[in-house]
Coordinates of C-alpha atoms in Angstrom, one line a residue:
X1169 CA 15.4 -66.6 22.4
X1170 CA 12.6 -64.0 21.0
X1171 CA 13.5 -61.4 22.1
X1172 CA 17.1 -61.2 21.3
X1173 CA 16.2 -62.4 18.2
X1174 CA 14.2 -59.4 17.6
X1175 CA 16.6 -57.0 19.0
X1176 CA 19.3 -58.3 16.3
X1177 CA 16.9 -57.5 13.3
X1178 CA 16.6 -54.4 14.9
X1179 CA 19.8 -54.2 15.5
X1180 CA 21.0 -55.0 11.5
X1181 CA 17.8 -52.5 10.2
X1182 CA 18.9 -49.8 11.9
X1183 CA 22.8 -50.8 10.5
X1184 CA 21.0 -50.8 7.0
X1185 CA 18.9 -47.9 7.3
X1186 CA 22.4 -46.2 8.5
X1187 CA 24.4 -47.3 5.4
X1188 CA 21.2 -45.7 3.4
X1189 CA 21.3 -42.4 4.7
X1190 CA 24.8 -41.8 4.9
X1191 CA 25.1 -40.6 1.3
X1192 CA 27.9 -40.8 -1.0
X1193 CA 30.2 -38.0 -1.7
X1194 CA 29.8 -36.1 -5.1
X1195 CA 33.6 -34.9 -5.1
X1196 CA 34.3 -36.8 -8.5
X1197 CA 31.1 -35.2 -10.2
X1198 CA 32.2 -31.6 -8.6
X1199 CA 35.8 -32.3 -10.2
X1200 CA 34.7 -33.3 -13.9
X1201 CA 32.0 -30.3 -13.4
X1202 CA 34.2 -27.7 -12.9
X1203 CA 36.7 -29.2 -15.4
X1204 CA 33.8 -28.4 -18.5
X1205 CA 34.0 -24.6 -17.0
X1206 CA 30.9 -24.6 -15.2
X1207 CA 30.6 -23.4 -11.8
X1208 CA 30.7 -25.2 -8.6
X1209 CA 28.2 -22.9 -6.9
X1210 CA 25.0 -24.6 -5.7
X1211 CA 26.6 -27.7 -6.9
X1212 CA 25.9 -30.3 -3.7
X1213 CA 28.1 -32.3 -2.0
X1214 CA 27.1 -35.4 -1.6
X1215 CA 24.3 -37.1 -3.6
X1216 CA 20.3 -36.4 -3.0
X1217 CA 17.2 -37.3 -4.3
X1218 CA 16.6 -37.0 -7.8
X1219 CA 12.8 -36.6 -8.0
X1220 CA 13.7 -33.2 -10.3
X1221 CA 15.4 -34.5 -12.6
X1222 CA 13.8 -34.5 -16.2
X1223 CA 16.4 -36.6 -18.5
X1224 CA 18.6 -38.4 -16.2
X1225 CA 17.6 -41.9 -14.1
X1226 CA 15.4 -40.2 -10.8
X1227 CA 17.4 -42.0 -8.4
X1228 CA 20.0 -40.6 -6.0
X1229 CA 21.9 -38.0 -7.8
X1230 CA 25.4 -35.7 -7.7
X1231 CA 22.6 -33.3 -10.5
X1232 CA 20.6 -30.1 -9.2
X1233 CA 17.9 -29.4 -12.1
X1234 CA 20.3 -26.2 -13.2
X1235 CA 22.9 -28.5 -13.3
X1236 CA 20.9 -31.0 -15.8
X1237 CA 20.2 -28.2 -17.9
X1238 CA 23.3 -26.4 -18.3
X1239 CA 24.8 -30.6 -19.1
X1240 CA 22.3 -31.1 -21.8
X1241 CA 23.3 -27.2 -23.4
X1242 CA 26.9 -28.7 -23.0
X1243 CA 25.8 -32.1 -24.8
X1244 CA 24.3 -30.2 -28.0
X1245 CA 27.2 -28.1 -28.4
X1246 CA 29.7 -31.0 -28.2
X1247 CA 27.7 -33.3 -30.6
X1248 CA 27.5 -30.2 -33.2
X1249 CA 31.5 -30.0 -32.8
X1250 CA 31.8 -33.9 -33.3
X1251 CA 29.9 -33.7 -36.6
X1252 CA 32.3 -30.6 -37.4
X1253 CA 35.8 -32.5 -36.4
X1254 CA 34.3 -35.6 -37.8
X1255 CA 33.3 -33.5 -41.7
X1256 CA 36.4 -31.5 -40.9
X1257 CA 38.7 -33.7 -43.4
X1258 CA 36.1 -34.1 -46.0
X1259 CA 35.1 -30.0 -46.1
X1260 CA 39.1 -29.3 -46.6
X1261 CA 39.9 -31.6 -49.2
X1262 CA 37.2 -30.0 -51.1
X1263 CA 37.5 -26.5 -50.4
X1264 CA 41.8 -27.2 -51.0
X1265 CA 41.1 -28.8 -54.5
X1266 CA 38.4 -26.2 -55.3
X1267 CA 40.8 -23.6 -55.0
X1268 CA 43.5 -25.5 -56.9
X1269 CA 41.9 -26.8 -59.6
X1270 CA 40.4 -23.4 -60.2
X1271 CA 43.4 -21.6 -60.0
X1272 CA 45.1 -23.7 -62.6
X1273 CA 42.4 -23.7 -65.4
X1274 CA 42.5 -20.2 -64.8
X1275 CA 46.2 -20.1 -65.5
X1276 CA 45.8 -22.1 -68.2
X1277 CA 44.0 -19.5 -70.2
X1278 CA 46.0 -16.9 -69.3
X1279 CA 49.1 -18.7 -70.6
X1280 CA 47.4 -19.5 -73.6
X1281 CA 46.6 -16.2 -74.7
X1282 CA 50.0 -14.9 -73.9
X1283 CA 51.4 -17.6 -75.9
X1284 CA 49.0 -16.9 -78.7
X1285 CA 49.4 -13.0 -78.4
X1286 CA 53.5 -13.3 -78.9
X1287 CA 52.9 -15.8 -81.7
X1288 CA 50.9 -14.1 -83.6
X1289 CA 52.6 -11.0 -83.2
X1290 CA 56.3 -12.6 -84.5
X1291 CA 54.2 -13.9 -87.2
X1292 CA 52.2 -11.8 -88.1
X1293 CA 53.2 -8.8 -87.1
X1294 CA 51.1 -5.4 -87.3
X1295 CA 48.2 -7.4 -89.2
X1296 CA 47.6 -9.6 -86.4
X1297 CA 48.1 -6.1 -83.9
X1298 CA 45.4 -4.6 -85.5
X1299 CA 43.2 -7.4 -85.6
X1300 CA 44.5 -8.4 -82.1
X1301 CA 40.8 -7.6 -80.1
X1302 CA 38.8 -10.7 -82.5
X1303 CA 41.4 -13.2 -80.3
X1304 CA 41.1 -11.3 -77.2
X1305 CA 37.4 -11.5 -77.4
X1306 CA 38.2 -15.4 -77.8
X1307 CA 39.7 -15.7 -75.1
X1308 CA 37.4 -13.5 -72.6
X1309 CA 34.5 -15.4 -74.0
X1310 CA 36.6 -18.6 -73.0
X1311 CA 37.1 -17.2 -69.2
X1312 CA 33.7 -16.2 -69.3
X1313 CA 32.4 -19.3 -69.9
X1314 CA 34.8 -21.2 -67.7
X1315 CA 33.7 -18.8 -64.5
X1316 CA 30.2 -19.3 -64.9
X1317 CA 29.1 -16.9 -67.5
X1318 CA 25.7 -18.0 -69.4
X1319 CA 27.8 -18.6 -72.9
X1320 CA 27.2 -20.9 -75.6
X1321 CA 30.7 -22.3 -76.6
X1322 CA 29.4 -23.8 -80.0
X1323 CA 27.9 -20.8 -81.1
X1324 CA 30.7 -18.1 -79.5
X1325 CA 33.3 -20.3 -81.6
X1326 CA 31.3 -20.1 -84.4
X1327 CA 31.2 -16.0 -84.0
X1328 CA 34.9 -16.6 -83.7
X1329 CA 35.7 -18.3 -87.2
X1330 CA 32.5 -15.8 -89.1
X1331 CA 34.3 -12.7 -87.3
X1332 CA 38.0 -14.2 -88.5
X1333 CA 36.9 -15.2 -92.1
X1334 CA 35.4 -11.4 -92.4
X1335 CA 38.7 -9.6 -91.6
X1336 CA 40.6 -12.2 -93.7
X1337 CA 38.4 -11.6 -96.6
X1338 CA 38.7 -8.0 -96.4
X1339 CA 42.6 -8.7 -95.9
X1340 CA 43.1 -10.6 -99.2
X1341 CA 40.4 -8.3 -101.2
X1342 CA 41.7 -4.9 -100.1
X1343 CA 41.1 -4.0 -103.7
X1344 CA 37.4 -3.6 -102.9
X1345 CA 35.6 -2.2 -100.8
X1346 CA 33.1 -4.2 -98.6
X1347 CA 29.9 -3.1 -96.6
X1348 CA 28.2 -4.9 -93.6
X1349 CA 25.9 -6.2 -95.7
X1350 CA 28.1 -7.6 -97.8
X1351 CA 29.9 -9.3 -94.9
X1352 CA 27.3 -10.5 -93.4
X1353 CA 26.6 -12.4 -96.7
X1354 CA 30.0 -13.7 -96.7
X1355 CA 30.0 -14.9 -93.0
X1356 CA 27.2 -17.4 -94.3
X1357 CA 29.6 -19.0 -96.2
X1358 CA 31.6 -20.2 -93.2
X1359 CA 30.3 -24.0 -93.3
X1360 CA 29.9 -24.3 -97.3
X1361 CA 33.5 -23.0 -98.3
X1362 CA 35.5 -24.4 -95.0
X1363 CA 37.6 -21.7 -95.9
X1364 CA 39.9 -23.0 -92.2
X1365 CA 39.9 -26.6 -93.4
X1366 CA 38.9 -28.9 -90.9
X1367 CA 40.1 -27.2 -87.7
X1368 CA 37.3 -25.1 -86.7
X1369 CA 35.3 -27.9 -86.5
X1370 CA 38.1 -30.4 -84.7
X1371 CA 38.5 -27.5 -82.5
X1372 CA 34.9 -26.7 -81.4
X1373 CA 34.9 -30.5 -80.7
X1374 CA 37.6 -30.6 -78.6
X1375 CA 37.3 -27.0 -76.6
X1376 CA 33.7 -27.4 -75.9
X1377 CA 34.3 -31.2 -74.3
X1378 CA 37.5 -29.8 -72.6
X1379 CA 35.8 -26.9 -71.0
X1380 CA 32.4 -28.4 -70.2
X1381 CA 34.4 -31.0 -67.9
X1382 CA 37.1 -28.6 -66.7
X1383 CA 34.1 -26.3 -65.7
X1384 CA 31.7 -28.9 -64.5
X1385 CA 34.0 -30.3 -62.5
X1386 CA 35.3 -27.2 -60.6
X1387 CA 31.4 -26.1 -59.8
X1388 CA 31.3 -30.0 -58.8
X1389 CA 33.9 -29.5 -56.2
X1390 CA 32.1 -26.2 -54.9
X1391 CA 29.0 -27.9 -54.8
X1392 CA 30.3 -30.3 -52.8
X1393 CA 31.7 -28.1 -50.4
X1394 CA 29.2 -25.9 -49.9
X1395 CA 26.5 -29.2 -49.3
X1396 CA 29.2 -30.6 -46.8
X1397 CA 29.5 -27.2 -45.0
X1398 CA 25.5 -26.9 -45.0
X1399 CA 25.1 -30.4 -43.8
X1400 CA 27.8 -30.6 -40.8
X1401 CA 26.1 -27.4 -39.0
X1402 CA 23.0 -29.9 -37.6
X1403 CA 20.0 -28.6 -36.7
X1404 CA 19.9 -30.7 -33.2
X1405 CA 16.4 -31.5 -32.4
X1406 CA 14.9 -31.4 -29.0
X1407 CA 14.8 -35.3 -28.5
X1408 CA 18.4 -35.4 -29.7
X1409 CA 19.3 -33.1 -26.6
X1410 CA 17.9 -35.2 -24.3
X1411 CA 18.9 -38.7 -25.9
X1412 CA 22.9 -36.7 -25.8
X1413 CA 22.3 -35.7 -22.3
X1414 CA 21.2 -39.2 -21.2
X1415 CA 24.3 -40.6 -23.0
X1416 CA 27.1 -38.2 -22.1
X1417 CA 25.8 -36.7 -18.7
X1418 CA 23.9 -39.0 -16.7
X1419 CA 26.6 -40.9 -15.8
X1420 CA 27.8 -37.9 -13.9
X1421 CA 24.6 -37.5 -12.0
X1422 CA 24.8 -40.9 -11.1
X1423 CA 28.4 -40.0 -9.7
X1424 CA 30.1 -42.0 -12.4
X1425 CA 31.4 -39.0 -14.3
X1426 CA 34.7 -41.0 -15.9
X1427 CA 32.1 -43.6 -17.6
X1428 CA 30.9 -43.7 -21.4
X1429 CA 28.6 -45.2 -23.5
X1430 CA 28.3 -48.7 -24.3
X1431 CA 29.6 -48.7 -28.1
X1432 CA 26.1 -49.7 -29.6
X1433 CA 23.8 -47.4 -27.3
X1434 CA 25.9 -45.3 -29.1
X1435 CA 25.3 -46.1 -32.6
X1436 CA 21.5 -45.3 -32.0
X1437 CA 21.8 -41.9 -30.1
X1438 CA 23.6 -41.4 -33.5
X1439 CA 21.8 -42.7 -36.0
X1440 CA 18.8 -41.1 -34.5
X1441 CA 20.2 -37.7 -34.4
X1442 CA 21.8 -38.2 -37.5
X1443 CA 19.0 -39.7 -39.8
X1444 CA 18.4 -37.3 -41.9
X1445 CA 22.4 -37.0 -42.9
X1446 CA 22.3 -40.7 -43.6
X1447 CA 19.2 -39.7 -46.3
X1448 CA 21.7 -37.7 -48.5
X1449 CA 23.8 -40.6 -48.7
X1450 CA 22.5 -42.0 -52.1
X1451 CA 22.5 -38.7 -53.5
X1452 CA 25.7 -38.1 -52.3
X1453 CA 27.4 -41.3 -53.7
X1454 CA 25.6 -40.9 -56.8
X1455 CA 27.6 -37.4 -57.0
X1456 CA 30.8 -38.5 -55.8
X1457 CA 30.6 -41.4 -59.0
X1458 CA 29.8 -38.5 -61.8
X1459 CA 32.9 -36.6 -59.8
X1460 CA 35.2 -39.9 -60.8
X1461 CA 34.0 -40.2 -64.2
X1462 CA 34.0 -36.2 -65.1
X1463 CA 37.8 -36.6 -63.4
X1464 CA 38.4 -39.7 -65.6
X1465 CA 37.6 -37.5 -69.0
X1466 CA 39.7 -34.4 -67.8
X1467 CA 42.5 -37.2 -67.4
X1468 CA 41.9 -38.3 -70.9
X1469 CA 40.3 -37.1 -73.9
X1470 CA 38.7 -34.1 -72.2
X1471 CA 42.1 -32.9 -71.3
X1472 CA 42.3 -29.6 -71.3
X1473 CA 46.0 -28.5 -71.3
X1474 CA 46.3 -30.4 -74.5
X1475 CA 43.7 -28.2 -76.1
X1476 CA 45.1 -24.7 -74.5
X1477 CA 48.7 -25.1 -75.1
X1478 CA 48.7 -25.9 -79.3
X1479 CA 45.3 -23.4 -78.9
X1480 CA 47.9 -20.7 -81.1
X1481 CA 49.1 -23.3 -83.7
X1482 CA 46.1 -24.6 -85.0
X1483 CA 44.3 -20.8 -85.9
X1484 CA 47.7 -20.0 -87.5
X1485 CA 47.3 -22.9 -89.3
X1486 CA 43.7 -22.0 -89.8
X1487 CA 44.7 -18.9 -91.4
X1488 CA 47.1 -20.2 -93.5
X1489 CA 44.6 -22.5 -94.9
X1490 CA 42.2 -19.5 -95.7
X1491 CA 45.4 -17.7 -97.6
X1492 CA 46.1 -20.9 -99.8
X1493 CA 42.2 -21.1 -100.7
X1494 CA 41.9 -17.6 -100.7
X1495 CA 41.4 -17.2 -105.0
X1496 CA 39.0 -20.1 -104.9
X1497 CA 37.0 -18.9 -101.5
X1498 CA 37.0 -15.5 -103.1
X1499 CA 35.6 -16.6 -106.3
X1500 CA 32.5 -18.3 -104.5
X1501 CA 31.7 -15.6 -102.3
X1502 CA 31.3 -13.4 -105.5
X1503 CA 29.3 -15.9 -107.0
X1504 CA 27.3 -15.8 -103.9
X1505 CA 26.8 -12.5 -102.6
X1506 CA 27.6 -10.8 -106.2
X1507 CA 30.5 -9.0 -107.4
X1508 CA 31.9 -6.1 -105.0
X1509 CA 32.8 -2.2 -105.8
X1510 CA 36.6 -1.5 -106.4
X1511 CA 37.8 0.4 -103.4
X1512 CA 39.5 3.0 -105.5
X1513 CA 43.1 2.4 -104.4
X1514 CA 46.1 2.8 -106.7
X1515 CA 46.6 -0.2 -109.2
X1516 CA 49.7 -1.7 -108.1
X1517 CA 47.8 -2.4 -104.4
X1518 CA 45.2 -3.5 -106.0
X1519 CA 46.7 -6.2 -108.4
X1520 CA 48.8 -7.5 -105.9
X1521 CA 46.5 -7.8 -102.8
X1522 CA 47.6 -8.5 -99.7
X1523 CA 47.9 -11.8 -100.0
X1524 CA 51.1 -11.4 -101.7
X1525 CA 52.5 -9.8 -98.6
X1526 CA 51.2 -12.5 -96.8
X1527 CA 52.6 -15.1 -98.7
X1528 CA 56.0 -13.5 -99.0
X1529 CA 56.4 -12.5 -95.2
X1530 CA 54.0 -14.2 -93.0
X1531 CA 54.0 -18.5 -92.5
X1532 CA 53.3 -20.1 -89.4
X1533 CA 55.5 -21.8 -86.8
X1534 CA 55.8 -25.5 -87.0
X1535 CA 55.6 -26.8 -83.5
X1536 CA 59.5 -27.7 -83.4
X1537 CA 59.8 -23.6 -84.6
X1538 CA 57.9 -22.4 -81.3
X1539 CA 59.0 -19.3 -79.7
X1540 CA 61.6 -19.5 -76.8
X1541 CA 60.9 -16.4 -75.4
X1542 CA 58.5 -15.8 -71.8
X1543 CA 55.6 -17.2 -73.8
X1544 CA 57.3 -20.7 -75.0
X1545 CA 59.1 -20.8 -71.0
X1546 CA 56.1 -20.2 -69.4
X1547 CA 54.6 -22.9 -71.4
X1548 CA 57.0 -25.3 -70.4
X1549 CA 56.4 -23.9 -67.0
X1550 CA 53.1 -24.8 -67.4
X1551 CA 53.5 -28.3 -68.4
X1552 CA 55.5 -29.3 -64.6
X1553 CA 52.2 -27.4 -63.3
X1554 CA 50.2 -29.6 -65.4
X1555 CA 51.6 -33.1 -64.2
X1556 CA 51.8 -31.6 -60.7
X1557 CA 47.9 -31.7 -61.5
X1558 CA 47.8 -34.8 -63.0
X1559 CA 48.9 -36.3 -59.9
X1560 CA 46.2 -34.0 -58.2
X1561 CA 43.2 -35.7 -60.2
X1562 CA 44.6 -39.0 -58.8
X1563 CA 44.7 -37.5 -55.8
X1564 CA 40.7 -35.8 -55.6
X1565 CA 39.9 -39.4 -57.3
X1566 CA 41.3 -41.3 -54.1
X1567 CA 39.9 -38.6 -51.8
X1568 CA 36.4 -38.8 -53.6
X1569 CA 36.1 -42.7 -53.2
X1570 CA 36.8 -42.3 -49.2
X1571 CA 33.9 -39.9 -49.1
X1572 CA 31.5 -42.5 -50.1
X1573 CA 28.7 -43.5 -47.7
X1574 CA 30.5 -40.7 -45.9
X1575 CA 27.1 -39.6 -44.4
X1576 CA 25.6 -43.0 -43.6
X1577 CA 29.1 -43.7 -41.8
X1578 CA 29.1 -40.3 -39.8
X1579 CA 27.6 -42.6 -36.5
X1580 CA 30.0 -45.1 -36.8
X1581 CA 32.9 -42.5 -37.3
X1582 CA 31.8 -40.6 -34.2
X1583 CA 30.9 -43.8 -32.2
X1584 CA 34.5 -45.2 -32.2
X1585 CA 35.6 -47.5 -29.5
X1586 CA 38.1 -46.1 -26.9
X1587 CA 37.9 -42.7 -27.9
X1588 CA 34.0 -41.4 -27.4
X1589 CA 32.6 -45.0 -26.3
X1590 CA 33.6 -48.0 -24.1
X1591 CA 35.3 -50.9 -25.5
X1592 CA 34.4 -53.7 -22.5
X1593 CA 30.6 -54.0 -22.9
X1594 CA 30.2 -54.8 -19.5
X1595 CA 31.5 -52.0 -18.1
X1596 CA 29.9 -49.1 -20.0
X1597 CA 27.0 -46.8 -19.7
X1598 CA 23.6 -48.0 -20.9
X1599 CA 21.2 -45.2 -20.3
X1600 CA 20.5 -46.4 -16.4
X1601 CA 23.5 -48.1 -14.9
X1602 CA 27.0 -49.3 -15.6
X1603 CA 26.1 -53.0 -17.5
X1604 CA 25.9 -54.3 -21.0
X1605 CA 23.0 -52.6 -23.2
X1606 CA 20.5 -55.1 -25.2
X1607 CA 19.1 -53.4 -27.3
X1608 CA 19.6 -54.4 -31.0
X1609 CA 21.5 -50.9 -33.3
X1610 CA 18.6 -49.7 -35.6
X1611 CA 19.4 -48.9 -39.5
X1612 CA 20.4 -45.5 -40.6
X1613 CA 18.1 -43.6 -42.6
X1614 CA 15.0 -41.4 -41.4
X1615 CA 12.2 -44.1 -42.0
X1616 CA 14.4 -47.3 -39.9
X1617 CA 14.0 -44.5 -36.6
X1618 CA 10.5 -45.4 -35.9
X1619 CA 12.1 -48.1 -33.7
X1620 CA 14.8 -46.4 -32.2
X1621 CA 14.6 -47.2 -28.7
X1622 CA 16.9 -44.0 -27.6
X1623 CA 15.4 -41.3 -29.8
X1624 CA 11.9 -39.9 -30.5
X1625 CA 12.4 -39.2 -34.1
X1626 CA 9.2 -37.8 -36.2
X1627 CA 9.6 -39.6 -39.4
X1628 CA 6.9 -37.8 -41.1
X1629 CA 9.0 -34.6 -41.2
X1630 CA 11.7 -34.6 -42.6
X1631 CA 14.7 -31.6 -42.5
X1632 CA 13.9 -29.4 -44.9
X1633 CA 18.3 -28.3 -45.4
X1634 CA 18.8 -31.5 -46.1
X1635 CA 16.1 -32.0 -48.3
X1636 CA 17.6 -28.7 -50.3
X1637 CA 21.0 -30.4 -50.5
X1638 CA 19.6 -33.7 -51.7
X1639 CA 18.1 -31.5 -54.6
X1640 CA 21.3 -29.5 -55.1
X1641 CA 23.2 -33.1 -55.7
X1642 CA 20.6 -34.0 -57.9
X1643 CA 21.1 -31.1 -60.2
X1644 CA 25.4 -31.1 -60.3
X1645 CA 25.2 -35.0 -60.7
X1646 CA 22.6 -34.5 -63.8
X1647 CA 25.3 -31.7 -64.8
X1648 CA 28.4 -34.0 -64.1
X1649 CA 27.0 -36.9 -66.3
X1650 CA 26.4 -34.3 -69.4
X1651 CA 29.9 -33.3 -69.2
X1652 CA 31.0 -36.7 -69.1
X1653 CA 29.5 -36.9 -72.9
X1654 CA 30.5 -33.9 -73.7
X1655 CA 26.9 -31.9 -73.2
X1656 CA 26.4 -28.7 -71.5
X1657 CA 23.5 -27.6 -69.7
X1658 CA 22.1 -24.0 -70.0
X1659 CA 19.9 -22.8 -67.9
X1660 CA 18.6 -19.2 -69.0
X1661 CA 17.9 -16.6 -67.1
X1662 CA 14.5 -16.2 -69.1
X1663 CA 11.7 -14.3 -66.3
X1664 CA 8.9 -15.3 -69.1
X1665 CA 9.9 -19.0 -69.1
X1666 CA 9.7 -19.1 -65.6
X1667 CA 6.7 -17.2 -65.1
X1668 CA 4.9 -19.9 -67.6
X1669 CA 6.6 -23.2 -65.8
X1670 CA 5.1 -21.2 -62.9
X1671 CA 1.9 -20.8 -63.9
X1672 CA 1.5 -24.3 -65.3
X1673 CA 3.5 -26.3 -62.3
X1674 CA 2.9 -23.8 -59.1
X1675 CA 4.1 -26.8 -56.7
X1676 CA 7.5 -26.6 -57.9
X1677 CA 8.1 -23.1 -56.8
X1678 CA 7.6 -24.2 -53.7
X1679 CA 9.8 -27.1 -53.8
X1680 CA 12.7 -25.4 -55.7
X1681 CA 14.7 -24.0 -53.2
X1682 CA 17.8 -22.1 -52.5
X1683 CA 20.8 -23.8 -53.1
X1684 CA 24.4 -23.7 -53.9
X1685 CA 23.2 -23.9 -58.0
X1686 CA 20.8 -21.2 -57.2
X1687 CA 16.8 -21.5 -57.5
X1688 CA 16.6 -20.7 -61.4
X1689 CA 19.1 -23.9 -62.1
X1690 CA 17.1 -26.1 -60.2
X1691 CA 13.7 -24.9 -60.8
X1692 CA 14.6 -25.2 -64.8
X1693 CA 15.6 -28.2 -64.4
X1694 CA 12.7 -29.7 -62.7
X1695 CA 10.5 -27.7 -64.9
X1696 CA 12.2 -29.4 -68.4
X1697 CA 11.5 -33.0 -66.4
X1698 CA 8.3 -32.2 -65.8
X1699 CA 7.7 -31.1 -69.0
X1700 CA 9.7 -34.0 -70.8
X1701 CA 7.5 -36.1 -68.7
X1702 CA 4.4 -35.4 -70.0

């Protein structure tokens, strides 16, 4: 009839309206709360009304609004230690090799000099001892250079072999005495007489290739390091927070706090955040390939430890070659520069000239004659070191291919299945409820985020850091490839150079920022382009 009929819908509303307002407990969310180290006070009990709620879905909710907050604080500093954990194999390779690789080239000239030093000094006894500081200076110019010192190998060596045939010349003519001006004249000479045969210049060859790629590719390995560090400390933007939040918290204020994120919801939270990284990418990769080929020459023909360890034998032989030409090198200089004043020693000296005494006392060492005292063990020493670095080039070679369209890949490294996301698609978070998320993953990059259905990104401005750091890579990898043909870069320190690139090109000292290279590099650099350009 009607009326029971009426009283039964009544009856089943009332039963409805009863399972509404009989909330659901919010012991789960309280657990997993407490559990981040937050406290429990004002946290409710059982789920309310979620009309406060800024970020999270405003239906019933386990979330007070000081809860949301303090979740979204907790989802920024969680994302800024997944980029960190995620980076953290990358930064340590490179900071590990840094240190290796610039520990041995150091050692490498240490051990040449002492190997040089107690050659020379069983060879040639108190002439080399008195002459010792012309080889010192070689070498301090060397680790000069190598640490970063503004030096010009070409021209340093070329000081080397004009300071070297001076004393030598003096040596053999002790009979006469010599003035600066006289020197100087017989420095000019250098080139004409090739009174060292043809090992000053097979030297300068070799040494300025070896050290421009040992060097290069140390400050490559900094560089890298110090762009990795710079870049894995993200500057989380506001619509990140809240796009983190909504994926790692809201499922607790919907009382599911054991749920995650659907794998591709994700991929963009991440690619939106993390758009910007992805720009460095072709920078980066374009570094990481001048890395391989720098690495490839300091394998081969760039090797170093073949040009430090017979470093000693080839200026002996040098020397030797200047005493064997000595009459005819003699006779051209005073042709050249005129006839020098006797130095008014006794006649005997003076006819014999030290050349004699070199001749009868001094010769050099013939590789198979080397010294096997603490120079020629440390040397061997130095050889086990060197194949232990051989096999560390392979290594950094290896380790530098992995890193490639590192950046771009950050999102998919931090979005892995099972371990931050949800491998059933069904069952996963999706920004509102547990189901399957439709929307499609956007591209990485800053300008594919306009689309991004998860994160507000502002694609007209883009991070200024990582702008820097693209410019940083742009200047090592310009650096890497002329060490790869053997070619230096020098950027001088000139104030009036860069006062007049200034005045001509003000944008650029605004775009040449601090970096890792330092602003005079970089703003030299883009200054020469700019000039080349035009």
């Amino acid at each position: 009839d009607p009326i029971r009929l009426v009283c039964c819908t009544l009856s089943m509303l009332s039963l409805s309206c009863g399972g509404d307002i009989k909330a659901k407990t919010c012991s789960d969310v309280r657990q997993a709360y407490t559990a981040k180290g937050f406290s429990l006070v004002n946290v409710p009990h059982q789920e309310m009304s979620g009309e406060h709620l800024r970020v999270c879905p405003q239906g019933y909710t386990c979330c007070t609004s000081d809860m949301e907050e303090k979740l979204g604080q907790q989802s920024k500093l969680e994302f800024e230690n997944l980029v960190e954990d995620t980076s953290q194999s990358l930064r340590t390779t490179l900071v590990s090799r840094h240190q290796q690789f610039d520990e041995f080239f150091l050692e490498l000239l240490d051990n040449g000099e002492k190997s040089l030093n107690n050659m020379f000094t069983r060879t040639y006894g108190k002439l080399y001892m008195q002459n010792s500081e012309l080889f010192q200076d070689l070498f301090t110019e060397l680790k000069r250079y190598y640490t970063g010192g503004n030096v010009n190998l070409e021209e340093m060596l070329n000081d080397f072999w004009s300071r070297l045939l001076e004393r030598m010349f003096q040596l053999l003519n002790s009979q006469y005495h010599f003035t600066d001006d006289y020197l100087e004249c017989v420095s000019k000479y250098t080139d004409q007489l090739k009174p060292f045969g043809d090992v000053p210049r097979k030297l300068k060859a070799q040494v300025t290739r070896a050290f421009i790629a040992a060097r290069t590719f140390v400050q490559g390995l900094m560089v890298g390091r110090e762009v990795a560090n710079r870049v894995a400390k993200v500057n989380v933007a506001p619509a990140c927070i809240r796009a983190l939040t909504k994926m790692l918290y809201c499922p607790y204020c919907r009382g599911l706090p054991g749920l995650k994120p659907c794998h591709n919801y994700c991929h963009n939270v991440m690619r939106g955040c993390l758009a910007n990284q992805a720009d460095l990418d072709p920078e980066w990769n374009l570094f990481i390939d001048a890395m391989l080929l720098v690495a490839d020459r300091l394998e081969g023909p760039f090797n170093i430890e073949a040009i430090m360890e017979p470093i000693d034998v080839k200026i002996s032989e040098a020397i030797m070659t200047m005493q064997d030409n000595s009459m005819t090198v003699s006779a051209k200089v005073f042709q050249g520069c005129g006839q020098p004043k006797p130095s008014g020693m006794g006649s005997s000296r003076s006819a014999r000239g030290i050349s004699d005494v070199f001749n009868a006392r001094f010769r050099p060492y013939s590789p198979e004659e080397r010294p096997t005292t603490a120079a020629g063990t440390s040397l061997d020493r130095l050889r086990t070191v060197w194949r232990t670095m051989q096999h560390s080039v392979l290594d950094i070679k290896k380790k530098l291919k992995q890193s490639k369209r590192f950046w771009s890949n950050l999102p998919d490294e931090i979005c892995i299945k099972d371990k931050l996301t949800e491998s059933d698609e069904e069952q996963c978070w999706n920004s509102h409820a547990k189901a399957r998320y439709f929307p499609e993953v956007v591209k990485d990059g800053l300008t594919n985020q306009l689309n991004n259905p998860e994160v507000a990104v502002d694609i007209t401005r883009p991070d200024t850091l990582i702008r820097q750091q693209i410019m940083t890579l742009r200047v090592m990898t310009n650096k890497l490839r002329n060490a790869y043909n053997g070619n230096d870069i020098f950027f001088q320190d000139s104030s009036k150079s860069a006062a007049l690139c200034s005045k001509r090109y003000p944008v650029l000292s605004v775009v040449a920022l601090p970096g890792p290279i330092g602003n005079r590099a970089l703003f030299s650099l883009l200054c020469s382009t700019r000039a080349h350009r035009e």
